[in-house]
Tab-separated table of N, CA and C in Angstrom:
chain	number	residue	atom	x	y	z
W	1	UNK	N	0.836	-1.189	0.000
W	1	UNK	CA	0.000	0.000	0.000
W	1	UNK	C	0.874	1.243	0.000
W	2	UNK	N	0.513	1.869	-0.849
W	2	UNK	CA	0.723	3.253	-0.937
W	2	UNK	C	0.184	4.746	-0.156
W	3	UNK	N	0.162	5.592	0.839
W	3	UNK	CA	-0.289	6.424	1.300
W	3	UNK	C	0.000	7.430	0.469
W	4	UNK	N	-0.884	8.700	-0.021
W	4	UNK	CA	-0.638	9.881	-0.644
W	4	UNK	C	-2.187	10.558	-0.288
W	5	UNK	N	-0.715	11.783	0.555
W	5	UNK	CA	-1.551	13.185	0.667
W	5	UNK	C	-2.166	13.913	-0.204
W	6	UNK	N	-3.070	14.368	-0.077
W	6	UNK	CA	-3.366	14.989	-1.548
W	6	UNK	C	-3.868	16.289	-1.037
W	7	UNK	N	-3.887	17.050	-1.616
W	7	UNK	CA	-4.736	18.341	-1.488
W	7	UNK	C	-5.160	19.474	-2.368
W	8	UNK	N	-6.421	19.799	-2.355
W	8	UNK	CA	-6.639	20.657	-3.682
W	8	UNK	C	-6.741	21.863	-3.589
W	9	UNK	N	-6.976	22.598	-4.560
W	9	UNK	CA	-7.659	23.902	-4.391
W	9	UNK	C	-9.088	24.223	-5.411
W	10	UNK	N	-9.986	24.946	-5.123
W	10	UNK	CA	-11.117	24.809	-6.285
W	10	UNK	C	-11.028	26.358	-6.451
W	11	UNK	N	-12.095	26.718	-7.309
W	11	UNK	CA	-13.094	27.925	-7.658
W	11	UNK	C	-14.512	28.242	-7.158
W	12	UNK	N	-14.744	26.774	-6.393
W	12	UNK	CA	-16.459	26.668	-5.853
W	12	UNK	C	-16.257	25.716	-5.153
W	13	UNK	N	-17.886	25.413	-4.452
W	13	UNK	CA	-17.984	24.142	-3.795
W	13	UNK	C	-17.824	22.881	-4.175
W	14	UNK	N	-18.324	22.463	-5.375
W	14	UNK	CA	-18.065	20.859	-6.460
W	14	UNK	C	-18.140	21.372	-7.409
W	15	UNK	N	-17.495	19.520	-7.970
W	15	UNK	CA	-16.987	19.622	-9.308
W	15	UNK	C	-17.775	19.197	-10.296
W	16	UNK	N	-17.391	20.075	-11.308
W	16	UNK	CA	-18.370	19.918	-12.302
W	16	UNK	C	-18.821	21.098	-13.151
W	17	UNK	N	-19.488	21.683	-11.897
W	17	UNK	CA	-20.274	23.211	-11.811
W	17	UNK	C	-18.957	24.487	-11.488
W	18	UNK	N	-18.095	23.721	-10.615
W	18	UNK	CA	-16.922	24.546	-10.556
W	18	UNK	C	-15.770	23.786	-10.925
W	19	UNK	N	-14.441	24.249	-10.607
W	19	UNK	CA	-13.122	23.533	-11.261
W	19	UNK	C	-12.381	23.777	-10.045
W	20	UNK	N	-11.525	22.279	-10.417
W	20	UNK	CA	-10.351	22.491	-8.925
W	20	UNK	C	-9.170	22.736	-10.094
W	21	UNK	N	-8.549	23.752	-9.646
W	21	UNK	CA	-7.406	25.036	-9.867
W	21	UNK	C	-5.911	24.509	-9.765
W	22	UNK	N	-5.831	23.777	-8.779
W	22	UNK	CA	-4.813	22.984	-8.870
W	22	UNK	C	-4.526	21.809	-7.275
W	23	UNK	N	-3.614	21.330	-7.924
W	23	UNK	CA	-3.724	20.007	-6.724
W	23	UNK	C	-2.344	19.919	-6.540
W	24	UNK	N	-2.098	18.646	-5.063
W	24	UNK	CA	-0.406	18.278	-4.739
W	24	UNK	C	-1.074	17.058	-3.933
W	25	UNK	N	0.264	16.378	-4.250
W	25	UNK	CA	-0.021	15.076	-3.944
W	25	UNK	C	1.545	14.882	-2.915
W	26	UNK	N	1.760	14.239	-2.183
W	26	UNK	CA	3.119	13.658	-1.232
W	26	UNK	C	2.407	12.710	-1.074
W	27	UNK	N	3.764	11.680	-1.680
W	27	UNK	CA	3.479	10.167	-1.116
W	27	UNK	C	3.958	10.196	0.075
W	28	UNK	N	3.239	9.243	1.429
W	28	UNK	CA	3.671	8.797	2.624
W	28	UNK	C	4.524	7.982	2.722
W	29	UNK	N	6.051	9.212	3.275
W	29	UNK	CA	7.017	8.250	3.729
W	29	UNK	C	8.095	8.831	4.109
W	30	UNK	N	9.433	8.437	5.024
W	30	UNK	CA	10.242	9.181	6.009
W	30	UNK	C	10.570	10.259	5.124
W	31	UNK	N	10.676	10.366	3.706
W	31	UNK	CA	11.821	11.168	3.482
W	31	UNK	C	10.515	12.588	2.768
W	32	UNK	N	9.453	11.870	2.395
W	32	UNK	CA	7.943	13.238	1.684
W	32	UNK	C	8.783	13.795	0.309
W	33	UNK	N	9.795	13.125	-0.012
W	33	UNK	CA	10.208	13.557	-1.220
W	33	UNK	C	9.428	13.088	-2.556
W	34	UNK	N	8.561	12.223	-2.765
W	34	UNK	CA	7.987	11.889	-3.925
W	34	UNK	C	6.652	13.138	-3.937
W	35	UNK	N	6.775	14.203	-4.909
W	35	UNK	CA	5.677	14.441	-4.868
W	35	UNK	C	4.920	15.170	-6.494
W	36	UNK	N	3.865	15.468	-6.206
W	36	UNK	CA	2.765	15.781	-7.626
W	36	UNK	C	2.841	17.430	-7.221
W	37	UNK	N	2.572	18.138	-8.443
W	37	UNK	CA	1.671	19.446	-8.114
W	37	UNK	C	1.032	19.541	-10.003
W	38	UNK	N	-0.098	19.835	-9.368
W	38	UNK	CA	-0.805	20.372	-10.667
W	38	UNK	C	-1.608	21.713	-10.961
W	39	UNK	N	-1.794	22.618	-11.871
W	39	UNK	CA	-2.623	23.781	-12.325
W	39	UNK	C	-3.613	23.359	-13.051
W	40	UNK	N	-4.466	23.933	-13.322
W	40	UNK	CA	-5.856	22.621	-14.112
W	40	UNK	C	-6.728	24.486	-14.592
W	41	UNK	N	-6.594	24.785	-15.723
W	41	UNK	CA	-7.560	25.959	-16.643
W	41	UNK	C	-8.755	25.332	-15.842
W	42	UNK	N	-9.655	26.227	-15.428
W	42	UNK	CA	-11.116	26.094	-15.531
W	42	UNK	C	-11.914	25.197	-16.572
W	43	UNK	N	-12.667	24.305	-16.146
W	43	UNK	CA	-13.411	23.302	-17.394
W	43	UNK	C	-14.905	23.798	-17.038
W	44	UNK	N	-14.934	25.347	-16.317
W	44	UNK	CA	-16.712	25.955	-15.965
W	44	UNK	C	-16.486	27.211	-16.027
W	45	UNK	N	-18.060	27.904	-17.117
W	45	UNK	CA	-17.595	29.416	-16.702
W	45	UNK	C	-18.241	29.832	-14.948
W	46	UNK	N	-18.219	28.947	-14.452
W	46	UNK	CA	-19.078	29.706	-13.202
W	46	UNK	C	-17.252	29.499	-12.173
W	47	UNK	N	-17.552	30.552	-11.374
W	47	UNK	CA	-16.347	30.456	-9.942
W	47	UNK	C	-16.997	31.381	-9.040
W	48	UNK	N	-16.684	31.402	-7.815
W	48	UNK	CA	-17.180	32.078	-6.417
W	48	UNK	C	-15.682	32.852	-5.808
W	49	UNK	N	-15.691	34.175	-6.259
W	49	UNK	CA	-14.065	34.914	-6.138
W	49	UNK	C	-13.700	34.410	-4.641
W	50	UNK	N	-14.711	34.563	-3.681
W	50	UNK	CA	-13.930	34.495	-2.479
W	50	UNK	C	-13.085	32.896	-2.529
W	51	UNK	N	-14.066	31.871	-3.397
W	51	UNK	CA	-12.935	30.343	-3.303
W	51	UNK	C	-12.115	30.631	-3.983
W	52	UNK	N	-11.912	31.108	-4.949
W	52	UNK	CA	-10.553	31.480	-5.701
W	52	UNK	C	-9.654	32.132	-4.897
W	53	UNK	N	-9.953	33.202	-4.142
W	53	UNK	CA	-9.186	34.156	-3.270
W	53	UNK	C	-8.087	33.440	-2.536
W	54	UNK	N	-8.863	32.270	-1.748
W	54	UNK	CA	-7.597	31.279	-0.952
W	54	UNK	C	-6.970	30.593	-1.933
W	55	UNK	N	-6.432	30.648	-3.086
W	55	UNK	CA	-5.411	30.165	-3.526
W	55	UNK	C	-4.358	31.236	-3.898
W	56	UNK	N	-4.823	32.436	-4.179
W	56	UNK	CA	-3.866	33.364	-4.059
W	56	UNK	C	-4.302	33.361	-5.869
W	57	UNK	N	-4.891	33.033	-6.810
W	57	UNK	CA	-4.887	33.256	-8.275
W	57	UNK	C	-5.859	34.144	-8.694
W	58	UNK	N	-5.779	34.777	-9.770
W	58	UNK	CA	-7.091	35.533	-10.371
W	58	UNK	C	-7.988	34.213	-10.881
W	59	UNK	N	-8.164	35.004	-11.568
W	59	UNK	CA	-9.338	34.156	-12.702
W	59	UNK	C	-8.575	34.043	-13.880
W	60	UNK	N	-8.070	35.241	-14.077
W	60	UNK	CA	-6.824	35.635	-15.109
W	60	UNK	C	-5.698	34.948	-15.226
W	61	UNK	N	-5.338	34.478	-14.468
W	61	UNK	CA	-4.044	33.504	-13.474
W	61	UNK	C	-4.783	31.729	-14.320
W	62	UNK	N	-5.953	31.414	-13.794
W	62	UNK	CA	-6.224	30.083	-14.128
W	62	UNK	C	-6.173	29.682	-15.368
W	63	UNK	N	-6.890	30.680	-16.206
W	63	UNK	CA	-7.445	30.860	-17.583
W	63	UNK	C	-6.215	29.980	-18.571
W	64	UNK	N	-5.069	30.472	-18.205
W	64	UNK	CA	-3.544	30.116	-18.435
W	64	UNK	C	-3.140	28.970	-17.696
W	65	UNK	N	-3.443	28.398	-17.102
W	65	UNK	CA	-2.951	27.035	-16.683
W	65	UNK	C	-3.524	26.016	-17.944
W	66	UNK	N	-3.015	25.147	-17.469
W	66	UNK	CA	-2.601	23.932	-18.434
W	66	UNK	C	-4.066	23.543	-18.690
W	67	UNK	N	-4.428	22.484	-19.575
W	67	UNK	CA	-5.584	21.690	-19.787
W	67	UNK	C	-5.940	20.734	-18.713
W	68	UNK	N	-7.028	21.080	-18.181
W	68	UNK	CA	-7.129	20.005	-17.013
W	68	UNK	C	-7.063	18.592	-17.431
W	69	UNK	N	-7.689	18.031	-18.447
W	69	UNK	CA	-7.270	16.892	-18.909
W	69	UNK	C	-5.909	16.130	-18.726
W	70	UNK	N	-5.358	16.989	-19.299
W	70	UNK	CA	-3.701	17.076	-19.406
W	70	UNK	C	-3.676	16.447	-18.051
W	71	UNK	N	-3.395	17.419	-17.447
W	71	UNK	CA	-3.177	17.281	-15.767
W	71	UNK	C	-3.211	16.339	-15.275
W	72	UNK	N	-5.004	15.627	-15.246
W	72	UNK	CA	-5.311	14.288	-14.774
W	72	UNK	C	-4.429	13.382	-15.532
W	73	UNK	N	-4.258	13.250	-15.999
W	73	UNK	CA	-3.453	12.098	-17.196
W	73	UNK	C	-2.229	12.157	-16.394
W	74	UNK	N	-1.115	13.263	-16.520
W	74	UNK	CA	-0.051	13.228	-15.720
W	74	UNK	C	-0.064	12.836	-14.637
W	75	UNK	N	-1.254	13.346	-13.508
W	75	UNK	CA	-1.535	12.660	-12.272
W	75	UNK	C	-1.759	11.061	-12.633
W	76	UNK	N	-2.300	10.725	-12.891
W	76	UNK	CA	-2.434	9.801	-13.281
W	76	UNK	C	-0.904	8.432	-12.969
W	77	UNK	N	0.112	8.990	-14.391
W	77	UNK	CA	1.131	8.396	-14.977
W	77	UNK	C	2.092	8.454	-13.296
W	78	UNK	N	2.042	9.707	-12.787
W	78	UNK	CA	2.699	9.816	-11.633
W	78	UNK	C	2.256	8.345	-10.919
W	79	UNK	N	1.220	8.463	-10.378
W	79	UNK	CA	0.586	7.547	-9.498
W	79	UNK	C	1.204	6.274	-9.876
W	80	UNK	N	1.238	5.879	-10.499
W	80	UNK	CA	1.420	4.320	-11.508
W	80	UNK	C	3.521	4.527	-10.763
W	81	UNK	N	3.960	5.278	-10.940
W	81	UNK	CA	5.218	5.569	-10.924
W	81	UNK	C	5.395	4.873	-9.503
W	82	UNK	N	4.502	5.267	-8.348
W	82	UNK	CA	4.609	5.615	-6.984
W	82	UNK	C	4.080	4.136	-5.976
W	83	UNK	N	3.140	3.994	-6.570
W	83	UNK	CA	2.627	2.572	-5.988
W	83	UNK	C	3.775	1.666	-5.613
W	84	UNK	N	3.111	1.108	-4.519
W	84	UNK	CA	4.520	0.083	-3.843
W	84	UNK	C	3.824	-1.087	-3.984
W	85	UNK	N	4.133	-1.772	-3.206
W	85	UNK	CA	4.041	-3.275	-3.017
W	85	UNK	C	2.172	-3.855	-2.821
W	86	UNK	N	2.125	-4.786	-3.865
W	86	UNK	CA	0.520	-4.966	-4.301
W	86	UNK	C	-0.129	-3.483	-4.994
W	87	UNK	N	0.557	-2.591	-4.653
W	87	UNK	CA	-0.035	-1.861	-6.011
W	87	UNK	C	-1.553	-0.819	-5.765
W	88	UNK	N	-1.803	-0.999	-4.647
W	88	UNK	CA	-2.955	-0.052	-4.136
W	88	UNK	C	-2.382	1.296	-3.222
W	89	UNK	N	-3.277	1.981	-3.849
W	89	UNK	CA	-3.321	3.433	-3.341
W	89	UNK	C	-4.161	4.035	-2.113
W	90	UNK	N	-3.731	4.622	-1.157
W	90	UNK	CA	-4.164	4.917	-0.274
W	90	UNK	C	-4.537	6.659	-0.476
W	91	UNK	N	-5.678	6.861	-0.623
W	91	UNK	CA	-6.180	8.462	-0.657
W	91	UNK	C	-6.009	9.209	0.417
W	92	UNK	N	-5.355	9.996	0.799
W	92	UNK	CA	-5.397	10.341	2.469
W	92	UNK	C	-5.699	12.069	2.649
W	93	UNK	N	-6.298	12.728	3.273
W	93	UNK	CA	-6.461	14.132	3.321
W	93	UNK	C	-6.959	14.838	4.194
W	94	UNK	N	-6.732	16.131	4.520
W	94	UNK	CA	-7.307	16.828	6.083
W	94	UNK	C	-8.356	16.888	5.608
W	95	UNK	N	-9.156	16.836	4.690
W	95	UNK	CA	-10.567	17.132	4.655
W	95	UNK	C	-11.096	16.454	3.302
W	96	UNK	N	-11.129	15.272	3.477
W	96	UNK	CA	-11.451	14.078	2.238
W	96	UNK	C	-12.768	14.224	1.443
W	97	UNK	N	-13.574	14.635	2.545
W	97	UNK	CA	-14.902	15.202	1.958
W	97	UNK	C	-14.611	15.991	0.937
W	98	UNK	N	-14.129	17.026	0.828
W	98	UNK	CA	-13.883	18.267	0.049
W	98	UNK	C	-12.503	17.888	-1.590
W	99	UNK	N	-11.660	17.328	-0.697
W	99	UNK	CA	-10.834	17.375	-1.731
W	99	UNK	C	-10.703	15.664	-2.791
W	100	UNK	N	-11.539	14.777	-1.880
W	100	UNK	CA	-11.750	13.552	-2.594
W	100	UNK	C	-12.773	13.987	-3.808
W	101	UNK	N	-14.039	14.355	-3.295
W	101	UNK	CA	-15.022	14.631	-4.443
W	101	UNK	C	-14.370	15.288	-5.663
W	102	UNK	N	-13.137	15.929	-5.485
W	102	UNK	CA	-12.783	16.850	-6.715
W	102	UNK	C	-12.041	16.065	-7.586
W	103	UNK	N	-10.940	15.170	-6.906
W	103	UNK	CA	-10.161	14.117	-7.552
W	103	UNK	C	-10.756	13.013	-8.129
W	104	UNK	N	-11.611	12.860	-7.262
W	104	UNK	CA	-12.857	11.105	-7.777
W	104	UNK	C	-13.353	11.920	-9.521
W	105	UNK	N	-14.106	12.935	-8.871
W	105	UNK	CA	-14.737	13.356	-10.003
W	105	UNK	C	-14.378	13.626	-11.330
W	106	UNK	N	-12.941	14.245	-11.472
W	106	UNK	CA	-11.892	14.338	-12.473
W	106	UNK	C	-11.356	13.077	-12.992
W	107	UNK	N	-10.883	12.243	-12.109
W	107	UNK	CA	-10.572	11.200	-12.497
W	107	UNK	C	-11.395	10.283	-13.500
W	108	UNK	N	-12.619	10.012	-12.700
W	108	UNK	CA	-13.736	9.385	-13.738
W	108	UNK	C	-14.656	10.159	-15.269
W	109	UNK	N	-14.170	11.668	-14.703
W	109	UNK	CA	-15.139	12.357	-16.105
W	109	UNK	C	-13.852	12.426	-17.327
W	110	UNK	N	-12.184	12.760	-17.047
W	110	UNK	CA	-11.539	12.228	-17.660
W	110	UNK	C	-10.875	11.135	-18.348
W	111	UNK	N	-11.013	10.275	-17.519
W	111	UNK	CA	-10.275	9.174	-17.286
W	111	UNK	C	-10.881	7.692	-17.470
W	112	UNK	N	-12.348	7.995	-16.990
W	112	UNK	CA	-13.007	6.999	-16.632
W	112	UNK	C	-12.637	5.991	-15.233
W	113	UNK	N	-11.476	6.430	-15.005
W	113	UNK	CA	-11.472	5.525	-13.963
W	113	UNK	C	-10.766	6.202	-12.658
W	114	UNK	N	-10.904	5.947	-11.364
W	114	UNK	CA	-10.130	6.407	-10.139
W	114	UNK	C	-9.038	5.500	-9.645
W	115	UNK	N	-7.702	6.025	-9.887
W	115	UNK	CA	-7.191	5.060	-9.306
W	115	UNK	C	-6.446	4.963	-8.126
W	116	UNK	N	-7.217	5.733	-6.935
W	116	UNK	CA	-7.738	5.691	-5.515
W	116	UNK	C	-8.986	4.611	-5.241
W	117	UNK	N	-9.621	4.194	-6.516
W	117	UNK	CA	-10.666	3.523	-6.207
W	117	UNK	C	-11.776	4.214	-5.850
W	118	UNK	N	-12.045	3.406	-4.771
W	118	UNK	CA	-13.647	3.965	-4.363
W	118	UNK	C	-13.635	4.973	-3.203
W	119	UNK	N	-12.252	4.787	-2.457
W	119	UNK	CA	-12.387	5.318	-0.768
W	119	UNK	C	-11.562	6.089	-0.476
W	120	UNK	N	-11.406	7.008	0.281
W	120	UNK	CA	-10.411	7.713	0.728
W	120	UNK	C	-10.685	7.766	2.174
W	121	UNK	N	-9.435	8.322	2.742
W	121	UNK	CA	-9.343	8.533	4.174
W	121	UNK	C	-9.213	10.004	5.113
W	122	UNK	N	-9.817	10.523	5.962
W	122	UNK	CA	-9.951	11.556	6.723
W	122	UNK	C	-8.679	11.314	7.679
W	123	UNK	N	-7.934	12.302	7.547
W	123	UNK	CA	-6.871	12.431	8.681
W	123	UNK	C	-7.171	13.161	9.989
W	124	UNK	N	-8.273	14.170	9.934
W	124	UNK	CA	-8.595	14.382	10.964
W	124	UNK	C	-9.181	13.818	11.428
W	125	UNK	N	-10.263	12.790	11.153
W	125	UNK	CA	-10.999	11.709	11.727
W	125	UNK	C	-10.335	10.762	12.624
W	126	UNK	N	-9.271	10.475	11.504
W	126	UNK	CA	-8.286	9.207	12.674
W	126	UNK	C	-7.668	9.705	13.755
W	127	UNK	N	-6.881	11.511	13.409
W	127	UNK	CA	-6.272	11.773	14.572
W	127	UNK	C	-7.346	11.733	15.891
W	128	UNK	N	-9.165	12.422	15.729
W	128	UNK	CA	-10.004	12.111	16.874
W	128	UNK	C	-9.960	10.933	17.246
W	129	UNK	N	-10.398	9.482	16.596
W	129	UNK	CA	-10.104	8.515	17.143
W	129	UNK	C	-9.113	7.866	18.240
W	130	UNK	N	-7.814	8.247	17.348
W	130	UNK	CA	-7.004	7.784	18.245
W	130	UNK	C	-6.265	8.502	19.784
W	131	UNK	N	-7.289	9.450	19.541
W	131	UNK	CA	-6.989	10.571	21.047
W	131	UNK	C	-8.517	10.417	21.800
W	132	UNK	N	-9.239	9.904	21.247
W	132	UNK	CA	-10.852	9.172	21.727
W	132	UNK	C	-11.447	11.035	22.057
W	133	UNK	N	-10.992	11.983	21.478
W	133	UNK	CA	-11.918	13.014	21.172
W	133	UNK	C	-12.193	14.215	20.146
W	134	UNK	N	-13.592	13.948	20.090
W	134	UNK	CA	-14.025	14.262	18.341
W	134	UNK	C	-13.679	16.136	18.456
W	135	UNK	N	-13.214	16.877	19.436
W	135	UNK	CA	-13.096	17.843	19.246
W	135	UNK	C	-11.912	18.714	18.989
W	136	UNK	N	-10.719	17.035	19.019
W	136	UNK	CA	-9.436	17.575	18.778
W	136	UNK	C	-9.035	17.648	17.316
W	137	UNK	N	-7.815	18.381	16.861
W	137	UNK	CA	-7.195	18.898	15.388
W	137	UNK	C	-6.123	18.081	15.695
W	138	UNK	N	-5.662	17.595	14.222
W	138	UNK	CA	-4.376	17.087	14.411
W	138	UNK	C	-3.504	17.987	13.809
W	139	UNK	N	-3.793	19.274	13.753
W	139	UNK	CA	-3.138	20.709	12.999
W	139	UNK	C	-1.889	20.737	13.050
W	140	UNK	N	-1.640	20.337	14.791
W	140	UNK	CA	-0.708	21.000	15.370
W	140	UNK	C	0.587	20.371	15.323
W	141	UNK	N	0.080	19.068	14.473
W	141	UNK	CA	1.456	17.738	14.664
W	141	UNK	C	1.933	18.197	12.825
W	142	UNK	N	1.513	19.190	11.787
W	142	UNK	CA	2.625	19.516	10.962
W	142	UNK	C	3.243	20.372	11.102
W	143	UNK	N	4.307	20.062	10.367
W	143	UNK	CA	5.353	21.301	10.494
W	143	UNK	C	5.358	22.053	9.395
W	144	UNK	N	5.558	21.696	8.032
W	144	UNK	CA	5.014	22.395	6.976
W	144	UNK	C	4.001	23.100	7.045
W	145	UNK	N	4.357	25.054	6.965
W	145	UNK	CA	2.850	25.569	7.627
W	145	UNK	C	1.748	25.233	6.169
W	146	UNK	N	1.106	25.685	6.707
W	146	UNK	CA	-0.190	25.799	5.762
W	146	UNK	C	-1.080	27.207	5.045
W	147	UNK	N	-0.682	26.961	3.784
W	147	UNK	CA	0.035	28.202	3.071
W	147	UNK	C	-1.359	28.452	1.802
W	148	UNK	N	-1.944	27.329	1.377
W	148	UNK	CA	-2.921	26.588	0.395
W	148	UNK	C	-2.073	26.490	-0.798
W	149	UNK	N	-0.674	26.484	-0.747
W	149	UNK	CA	-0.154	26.020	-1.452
W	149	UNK	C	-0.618	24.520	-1.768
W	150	UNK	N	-0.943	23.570	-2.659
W	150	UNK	CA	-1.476	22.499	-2.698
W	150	UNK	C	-0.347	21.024	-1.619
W	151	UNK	N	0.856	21.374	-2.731
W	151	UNK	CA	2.128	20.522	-2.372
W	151	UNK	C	2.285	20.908	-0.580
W	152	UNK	N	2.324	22.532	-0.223
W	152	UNK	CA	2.873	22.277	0.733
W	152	UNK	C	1.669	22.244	1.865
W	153	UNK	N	0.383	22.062	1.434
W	153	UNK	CA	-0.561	21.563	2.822
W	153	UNK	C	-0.725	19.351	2.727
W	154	UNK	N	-0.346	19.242	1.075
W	154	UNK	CA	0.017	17.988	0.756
W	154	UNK	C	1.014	17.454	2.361
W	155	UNK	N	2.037	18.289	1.888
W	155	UNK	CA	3.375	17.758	3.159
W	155	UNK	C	2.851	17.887	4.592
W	156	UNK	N	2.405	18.932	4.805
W	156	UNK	CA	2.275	18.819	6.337
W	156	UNK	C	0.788	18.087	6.745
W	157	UNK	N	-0.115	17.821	5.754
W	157	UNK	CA	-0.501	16.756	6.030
W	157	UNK	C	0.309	14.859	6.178
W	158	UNK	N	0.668	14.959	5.114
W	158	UNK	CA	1.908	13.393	5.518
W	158	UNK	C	3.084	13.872	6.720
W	159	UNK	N	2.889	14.672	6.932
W	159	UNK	CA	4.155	15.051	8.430
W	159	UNK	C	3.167	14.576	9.317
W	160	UNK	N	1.731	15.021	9.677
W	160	UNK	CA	0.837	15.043	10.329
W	160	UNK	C	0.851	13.449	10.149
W	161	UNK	N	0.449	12.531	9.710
W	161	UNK	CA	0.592	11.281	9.372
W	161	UNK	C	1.621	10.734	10.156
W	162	UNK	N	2.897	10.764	9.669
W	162	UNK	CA	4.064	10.121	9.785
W	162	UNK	C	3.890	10.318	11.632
W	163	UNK	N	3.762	11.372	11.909
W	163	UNK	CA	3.860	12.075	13.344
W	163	UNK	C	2.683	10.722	14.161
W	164	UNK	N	1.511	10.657	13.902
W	164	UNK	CA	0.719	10.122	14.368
W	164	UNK	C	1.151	8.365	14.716
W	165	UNK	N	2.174	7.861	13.757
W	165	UNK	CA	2.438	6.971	13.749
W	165	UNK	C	3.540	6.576	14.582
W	166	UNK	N	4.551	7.821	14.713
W	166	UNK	CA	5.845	7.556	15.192
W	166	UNK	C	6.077	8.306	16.562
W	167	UNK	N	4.961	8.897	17.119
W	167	UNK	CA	4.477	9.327	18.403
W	167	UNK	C	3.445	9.168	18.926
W	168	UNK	N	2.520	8.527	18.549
W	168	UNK	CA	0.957	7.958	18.608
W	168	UNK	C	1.194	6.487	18.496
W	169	UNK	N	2.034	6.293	18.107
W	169	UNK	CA	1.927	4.431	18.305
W	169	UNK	C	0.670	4.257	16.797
W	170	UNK	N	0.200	4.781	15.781
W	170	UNK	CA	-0.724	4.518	15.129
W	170	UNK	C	0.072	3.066	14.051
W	171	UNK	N	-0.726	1.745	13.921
W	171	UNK	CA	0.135	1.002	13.230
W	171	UNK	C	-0.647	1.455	11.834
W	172	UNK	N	0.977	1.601	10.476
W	172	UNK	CA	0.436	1.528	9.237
W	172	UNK	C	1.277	1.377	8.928
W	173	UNK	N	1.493	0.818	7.828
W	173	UNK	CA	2.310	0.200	6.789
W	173	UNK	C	2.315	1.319	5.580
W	174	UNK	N	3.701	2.013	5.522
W	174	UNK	CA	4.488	2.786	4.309
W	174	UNK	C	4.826	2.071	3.487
């Protein structure tokens, strides 16, 4: 199994109706050196400035990024690169709700296929679990600040990870 952080950025709430802007991926593991970043042109004329705002781009800025197609495809070829042993991918993210729907969705309207599969995983979920309360953040265990750079909330989410495992006692297999 493979672990990879992922994290996006959009123009709106979902995809489809809006466009995710760009993405970063860090595979889980001591060194967080394997990683993705992508820019993705708008594939909608609709966007909501204030979601654009947290990435730091215009509209003007996106217009000029690459073909989202493109993108997925490269994401894609990456992934295939990265997979370890048996060959499955682990989706992992501070907020899976949000940034899975954007990747699932791209994946299959491009691609036809996800190759995360069907599931992804909440990192803040597990960090509540394994502290047995639903009101704690596991914010505080990255070190990579959090910038909405894609790559670098990617990293300090897998820091956040790695941390949970190697000071939390959490068992997972890198």
């Amino acid at each position: 199994m493979t672990y990879v952080s992922v994290d996006i950025e959009a123009d709106g709430p979902i995809p489809g109706d809006y466009s995710m802007i760009s993405f970063g991926a860090v595979v889980v593991d001591p060194g967080l050196e394997r990683t993705f970043s992508a820019r993705c042109k708008p594939i909608s004329e609709r966007w909501v400035p204030a979601a654009l705002a947290v990435s730091g781009h215009s509209r003007q800025d996106t217009l000029g990024f690459p073909d989202a197609k493109s993108e997925i495809q490269r994401f894609a070829a990456w992934l295939e690169t990265v997979k370890g042993p048996g060959g499955r991918l682990i989706f992992i993210a501070d907020n899976n709700g949000f940034d899975w729907m954007f990747v699932c969705w791209y994946f299959h309207h491009f691609l036809g296929a996800n190759p995360f599969g069907f599931s992804s995983q909440n990192l803040g979920s597990l960090y509540k679990g394994l502290v047995k309360d639903a009101s704690k953040s596991f914010k505080h265990l990255r070190t990579t600040a959090h910038t909405h750079d894609p790559v670098d909330d990617a990293r300090g989410n897998a820091e956040a990870l790695l941390a949970l495992r190697d000071r939390m006692g959490l068992a997972i297999k890198l």
